[in-house]
Amino acid sequence: MKCITINLFLFFMLCFLFIGCNKNPTEKEISKTKLLFNNDSAQDNLLAEYLKELKNPVKSIIDTNWSKRIIDFSELFPVFVDNCTPCHIENGNAPFVLTSFESIRKKARVIREVMLGRLMPPFLADPHYSALVNAPRINDSTRWRIINWIDQGCKAAKQPYNKKIEEYFHTSDRRNYTTYEAEEHTINSNSDSYQCYVIDLGLKNDSFVRAIRYHSTNKSTIHHIMVYLDTANVLKSSPSCFDCMKKDVVNKLVPIDSWSRGMVAYQLSTDFAFKFPKGSKLLLQTHYGNEGNKGKKEKTTLDILYKTKPEREIKFEIANNLKIALPAYKVKTETLTFKPDTAISLIGCVPHMHFLAKKAELFAITNDNKKINILKINNWDYLWQGSYLFKNLIEIPAKSTIYMNVVYDNTSKNLQQPNNPIRDVKYDTYSNEEMMVLCLYTTVLKKGDKTKMPLEILR
Ligand code: HEC
């Protein structure tokens, strides 16, 4: 990263010298220099945005002028279907369903609270920044409409729905999945603990995977699961997590997926698949992260959908900034950079940070200095680590650099501040330290990718 900043700085200086020497720069030259990307100012902008929002909290931003017209439930039902049922559905990640008028009315009181506090849907990627499959399209005036409907007594719809109820739910075909089980585990700690599980997939041939679905007997105990593929028979049995992390076992494995309760289940469209070579095993590295878990039992099961011949393979790549240094009582922006080897198309991404992270912006800068938006998260929340899946593939031409800027708030104004007293924080996997990790689902770029939809959400 430093290297890139310094190079950019030199580049700026050279341009400056060049323009300085040439008394009459052409218009083209001037606009070219204006276009030059400067990550320092991108960082500053993100920081300024965060500080402004800190001064004007949620309630004052919500449109209080929303008129008190009578809201008919028929106009809200599609909002619940689109924004809530990826999780609030039978067998979904959420603890109750919101799939009908009755089930929504039953939860109206808490729904009002989560609307007002902007707590649900749980991760607020900016829908104007990039087009995501699983981004909420729920703006503040829609939140206000839901609140008004509740305040008006949660009345049933007077107008008909636009579609028949069953047409709102495109139910995916769940046959043909193969199920695997991890061992049952009794959690032995009341704070962070890790446990590894090896699952032998019993693959006699190279295989291709379109979807992995995660189930657990006790989802609320899990903070997240990192999923690795062992293609070289490194793992004979489930390693202790200490061995797994400290002896660099994971470095010999291929990271392929992750799961947390912020995730929605999806399946790749028929062209795409992950390759699982013959004999591969899976390693699940599970982080149990909540208080009060000691003594609870948890067992994870996986459903895998195999396919025969994909046209395109998907890779899961990880970038890290191990050098983050967050001084006590400071708000600071850090940057992670990643330079793909070739031209790629992005299918999705999974940023990972802890409690100090507040805001994140992810974008690529091409070799000819064009900015490509990837993802902006306006209120990062540690509890809702999730994957962000793009509606269409995002083309990243060769020689581009991907940047992730994150604002970290290590002050007492951060309501999630994990340390008392407040202290300097560095990179570590413990949740009261910080991380800056970016996982990307990529595939080799093909012309016309921007029009391709790579996946569908499973309901
Ligand atoms: C990405 C998955 C996901 C989406 C999308 C989602 N939720 Fe949730 N929701 C959850 C989970 C998981 C919980 C349980 C949280 C817990 O146990 O701490 C939850 C909890 C809730 C609660 C209970 C909160 C409490 O304090 O008890 C309400 C109410 C709620 N969701 C409403 C909604 C509404 C309304 C939407 C859509 C506008 C929505 N959710 C979208 C996953 C989701």
PDB file of N, CA and C in Angstrom, residues 39-76:
ATOM      1  N   ASN A  39      -5.871   8.280  -3.571  1.00  0.00           N
ATOM      2  CA  ASN A  39      -6.572   7.551  -2.508  1.00  0.00           C
ATOM      3  C   ASN A  39      -6.616   8.324  -1.195  1.00  0.00           C
ATOM      4  N   ASP A  40      -5.667   9.227  -0.987  1.00  0.00           N
ATOM      5  CA  ASP A  40      -5.710  10.011   0.252  1.00  0.00           C
ATOM      6  C   ASP A  40      -6.995  10.812   0.339  1.00  0.00           C
ATOM      7  N   SER A  41      -7.399  11.414  -0.794  1.00  0.00           N
ATOM      8  CA  SER A  41      -8.622  12.205  -0.720  1.00  0.00           C
ATOM      9  C   SER A  41      -9.851  11.297  -0.651  1.00  0.00           C
ATOM     10  N   ALA A  42      -9.775  10.112  -1.269  1.00  0.00           N
ATOM     11  CA  ALA A  42     -10.892   9.157  -1.130  1.00  0.00           C
ATOM     12  C   ALA A  42     -11.052   8.779   0.344  1.00  0.00           C
ATOM     13  N   GLN A  43      -9.924   8.573   1.015  1.00  0.00           N
ATOM     14  CA  GLN A  43      -9.939   8.266   2.461  1.00  0.00           C
ATOM     15  C   GLN A  43     -10.542   9.411   3.251  1.00  0.00           C
ATOM     16  N   ASP A  44     -10.086  10.632   2.928  1.00  0.00           N
ATOM     17  CA  ASP A  44     -10.574  11.815   3.659  1.00  0.00           C
ATOM     18  C   ASP A  44     -12.076  11.984   3.504  1.00  0.00           C
ATOM     19  N   ASN A  45     -12.570  11.759   2.278  1.00  0.00           N
ATOM     20  CA  ASN A  45     -14.010  11.906   2.040  1.00  0.00           C
ATOM     21  C   ASN A  45     -14.818  10.943   2.895  1.00  0.00           C
ATOM     22  N   LEU A  46     -14.331   9.717   2.966  1.00  0.00           N
ATOM     23  CA  LEU A  46     -15.053   8.699   3.741  1.00  0.00           C
ATOM     24  C   LEU A  46     -15.063   9.084   5.220  1.00  0.00           C
ATOM     25  N   LEU A  47     -13.930   9.587   5.677  1.00  0.00           N
ATOM     26  CA  LEU A  47     -13.808   9.999   7.078  1.00  0.00           C
ATOM     27  C   LEU A  47     -14.740  11.173   7.374  1.00  0.00           C
ATOM     28  N   ALA A  48     -14.763  12.153   6.452  1.00  0.00           N
ATOM     29  CA  ALA A  48     -15.613  13.338   6.649  1.00  0.00           C
ATOM     30  C   ALA A  48     -17.083  12.927   6.715  1.00  0.00           C
ATOM     31  N   GLU A  49     -17.461  11.981   5.829  1.00  0.00           N
ATOM     32  CA  GLU A  49     -18.837  11.484   5.811  1.00  0.00           C
ATOM     33  C   GLU A  49     -19.181  10.859   7.158  1.00  0.00           C
ATOM     34  N   TYR A  50     -18.260  10.049   7.672  1.00  0.00           N
ATOM     35  CA  TYR A  50     -18.511   9.370   8.948  1.00  0.00           C
ATOM     36  C   TYR A  50     -18.674  10.386  10.077  1.00  0.00           C
ATOM     37  N   LEU A  51     -17.794  11.374  10.124  1.00  0.00           N
ATOM     38  CA  LEU A  51     -17.839  12.353  11.215  1.00  0.00           C
ATOM     39  C   LEU A  51     -19.131  13.166  11.156  1.00  0.00           C
ATOM     40  N   LYS A  52     -19.589  13.435   9.922  1.00  0.00           N
ATOM     41  CA  LYS A  52     -20.844  14.179   9.769  1.00  0.00           C
ATOM     42  C   LYS A  52     -22.019  13.352  10.307  1.00  0.00           C
ATOM     43  N   GLU A  53     -22.035  12.060   9.976  1.00  0.00           N
ATOM     44  CA  GLU A  53     -23.136  11.212  10.447  1.00  0.00           C
ATOM     45  C   GLU A  53     -23.103  11.017  11.956  1.00  0.00           C
ATOM     46  N   LEU A  54     -21.900  11.080  12.530  1.00  0.00           N
ATOM     47  CA  LEU A  54     -21.758  10.959  13.979  1.00  0.00           C
ATOM     48  C   LEU A  54     -22.430  12.149  14.667  1.00  0.00           C
ATOM     49  N   LYS A  55     -22.356  13.309  13.994  1.00  0.00           N
ATOM     50  CA  LYS A  55     -22.965  14.522  14.561  1.00  0.00           C
ATOM     51  C   LYS A  55     -24.481  14.546  14.356  1.00  0.00           C
ATOM     52  N   ASN A  56     -24.962  13.956  13.249  1.00  0.00           N
ATOM     53  CA  ASN A  56     -26.403  13.954  12.956  1.00  0.00           C
ATOM     54  C   ASN A  56     -26.934  12.538  12.965  1.00  0.00           C
ATOM     55  N   PRO A  57     -27.229  11.987  14.133  1.00  0.00           N
ATOM     56  CA  PRO A  57     -27.604  10.580  14.177  1.00  0.00           C
ATOM     57  C   PRO A  57     -28.945  10.299  13.506  1.00  0.00           C
ATOM     58  N   VAL A  58     -29.199   8.989  13.375  1.00  0.00           N
ATOM     59  CA  VAL A  58     -30.299   8.452  12.564  1.00  0.00           C
ATOM     60  C   VAL A  58     -31.605   9.260  12.580  1.00  0.00           C
ATOM     61  N   LYS A  59     -32.111   9.532  13.793  1.00  0.00           N
ATOM     62  CA  LYS A  59     -33.451  10.106  13.874  1.00  0.00           C
ATOM     63  C   LYS A  59     -33.585  11.419  13.117  1.00  0.00           C
ATOM     64  N   SER A  60     -32.551  12.241  13.186  1.00  0.00           N
ATOM     65  CA  SER A  60     -32.659  13.525  12.507  1.00  0.00           C
ATOM     66  C   SER A  60     -32.510  13.372  10.999  1.00  0.00           C
ATOM     67  N   ILE A  61     -31.894  12.253  10.578  1.00  0.00           N
ATOM     68  CA  ILE A  61     -31.745  12.050   9.126  1.00  0.00           C
ATOM     69  C   ILE A  61     -33.059  11.531   8.524  1.00  0.00           C
ATOM     70  N   ILE A  62     -33.781  10.703   9.320  1.00  0.00           N
ATOM     71  CA  ILE A  62     -35.037  10.140   8.806  1.00  0.00           C
ATOM     72  C   ILE A  62     -35.996  11.278   8.450  1.00  0.00           C
ATOM     73  N   ASP A  63     -36.702  11.078   7.360  1.00  0.00           N
ATOM     74  CA  ASP A  63     -37.580  12.132   6.875  1.00  0.00           C
ATOM     75  C   ASP A  63     -38.810  12.277   7.775  1.00  0.00           C
ATOM     76  N   THR A  64     -38.759  13.240   8.690  1.00  0.00           N
ATOM     77  CA  THR A  64     -39.848  13.389   9.654  1.00  0.00           C
ATOM     78  C   THR A  64     -41.063  14.070   9.025  1.00  0.00           C
ATOM     79  N   ASN A  65     -40.912  14.526   7.783  1.00  0.00           N
ATOM     80  CA  ASN A  65     -42.039  15.204   7.149  1.00  0.00           C
ATOM     81  C   ASN A  65     -42.964  14.253   6.401  1.00  0.00           C
ATOM     82  N   TRP A  66     -42.671  12.965   6.500  1.00  0.00           N
ATOM     83  CA  TRP A  66     -43.482  12.000   5.781  1.00  0.00           C
ATOM     84  C   TRP A  66     -44.960  12.174   6.151  1.00  0.00           C
ATOM     85  N   SER A  67     -45.802  12.310   5.132  1.00  0.00           N
ATOM     86  CA  SER A  67     -47.207  12.624   5.411  1.00  0.00           C
ATOM     87  C   SER A  67     -47.904  11.401   6.001  1.00  0.00           C
ATOM     88  N   LYS A  68     -48.887  11.640   6.819  1.00  0.00           N
ATOM     89  CA  LYS A  68     -49.550  10.543   7.534  1.00  0.00           C
ATOM     90  C   LYS A  68     -50.684   9.959   6.694  1.00  0.00           C
ATOM     91  N   ARG A  69     -50.422   9.641   5.428  1.00  0.00           N
ATOM     92  CA  ARG A  69     -51.516   9.077   4.641  1.00  0.00           C
ATOM     93  C   ARG A  69     -51.752   7.629   5.084  1.00  0.00           C
ATOM     94  N   ILE A  70     -52.949   7.106   4.786  1.00  0.00           N
ATOM     95  CA  ILE A  70     -53.254   5.729   5.179  1.00  0.00           C
ATOM     96  C   ILE A  70     -52.446   4.774   4.300  1.00  0.00           C
ATOM     97  N   ILE A  71     -51.717   3.888   4.940  1.00  0.00           N
ATOM     98  CA  ILE A  71     -50.870   2.956   4.192  1.00  0.00           C
ATOM     99  C   ILE A  71     -51.607   1.628   4.081  1.00  0.00           C
ATOM    100  N   ASP A  72     -51.731   1.143   2.847  1.00  0.00           N
ATOM    101  CA  ASP A  72     -52.389  -0.148   2.653  1.00  0.00           C
ATOM    102  C   ASP A  72     -51.317  -1.241   2.655  1.00  0.00           C
ATOM    103  N   PHE A  73     -51.614  -2.352   3.348  1.00  0.00           N
ATOM    104  CA  PHE A  73     -50.614  -3.416   3.480  1.00  0.00           C
ATOM    105  C   PHE A  73     -50.159  -3.976   2.123  1.00  0.00           C
ATOM    106  N   SER A  74     -51.042  -3.892   1.115  1.00  0.00           N
ATOM    107  CA  SER A  74     -50.666  -4.443  -0.195  1.00  0.00           C
ATOM    108  C   SER A  74     -49.422  -3.757  -0.761  1.00  0.00           C
ATOM    109  N   GLU A  75     -49.201  -2.493  -0.404  1.00  0.00           N
ATOM    110  CA  GLU A  75     -47.996  -1.823  -0.932  1.00  0.00           C
ATOM    111  C   GLU A  75     -46.750  -2.174  -0.108  1.00  0.00           C
ATOM    112  N   LEU A  76     -46.964  -2.693   1.114  1.00  0.00           N
ATOM    113  CA  LEU A  76     -45.808  -3.052   1.950  1.00  0.00           C
ATOM    114  C   LEU A  76     -45.372  -4.505   1.780  1.00  0.00           C
TER     115      LEU A  76
END
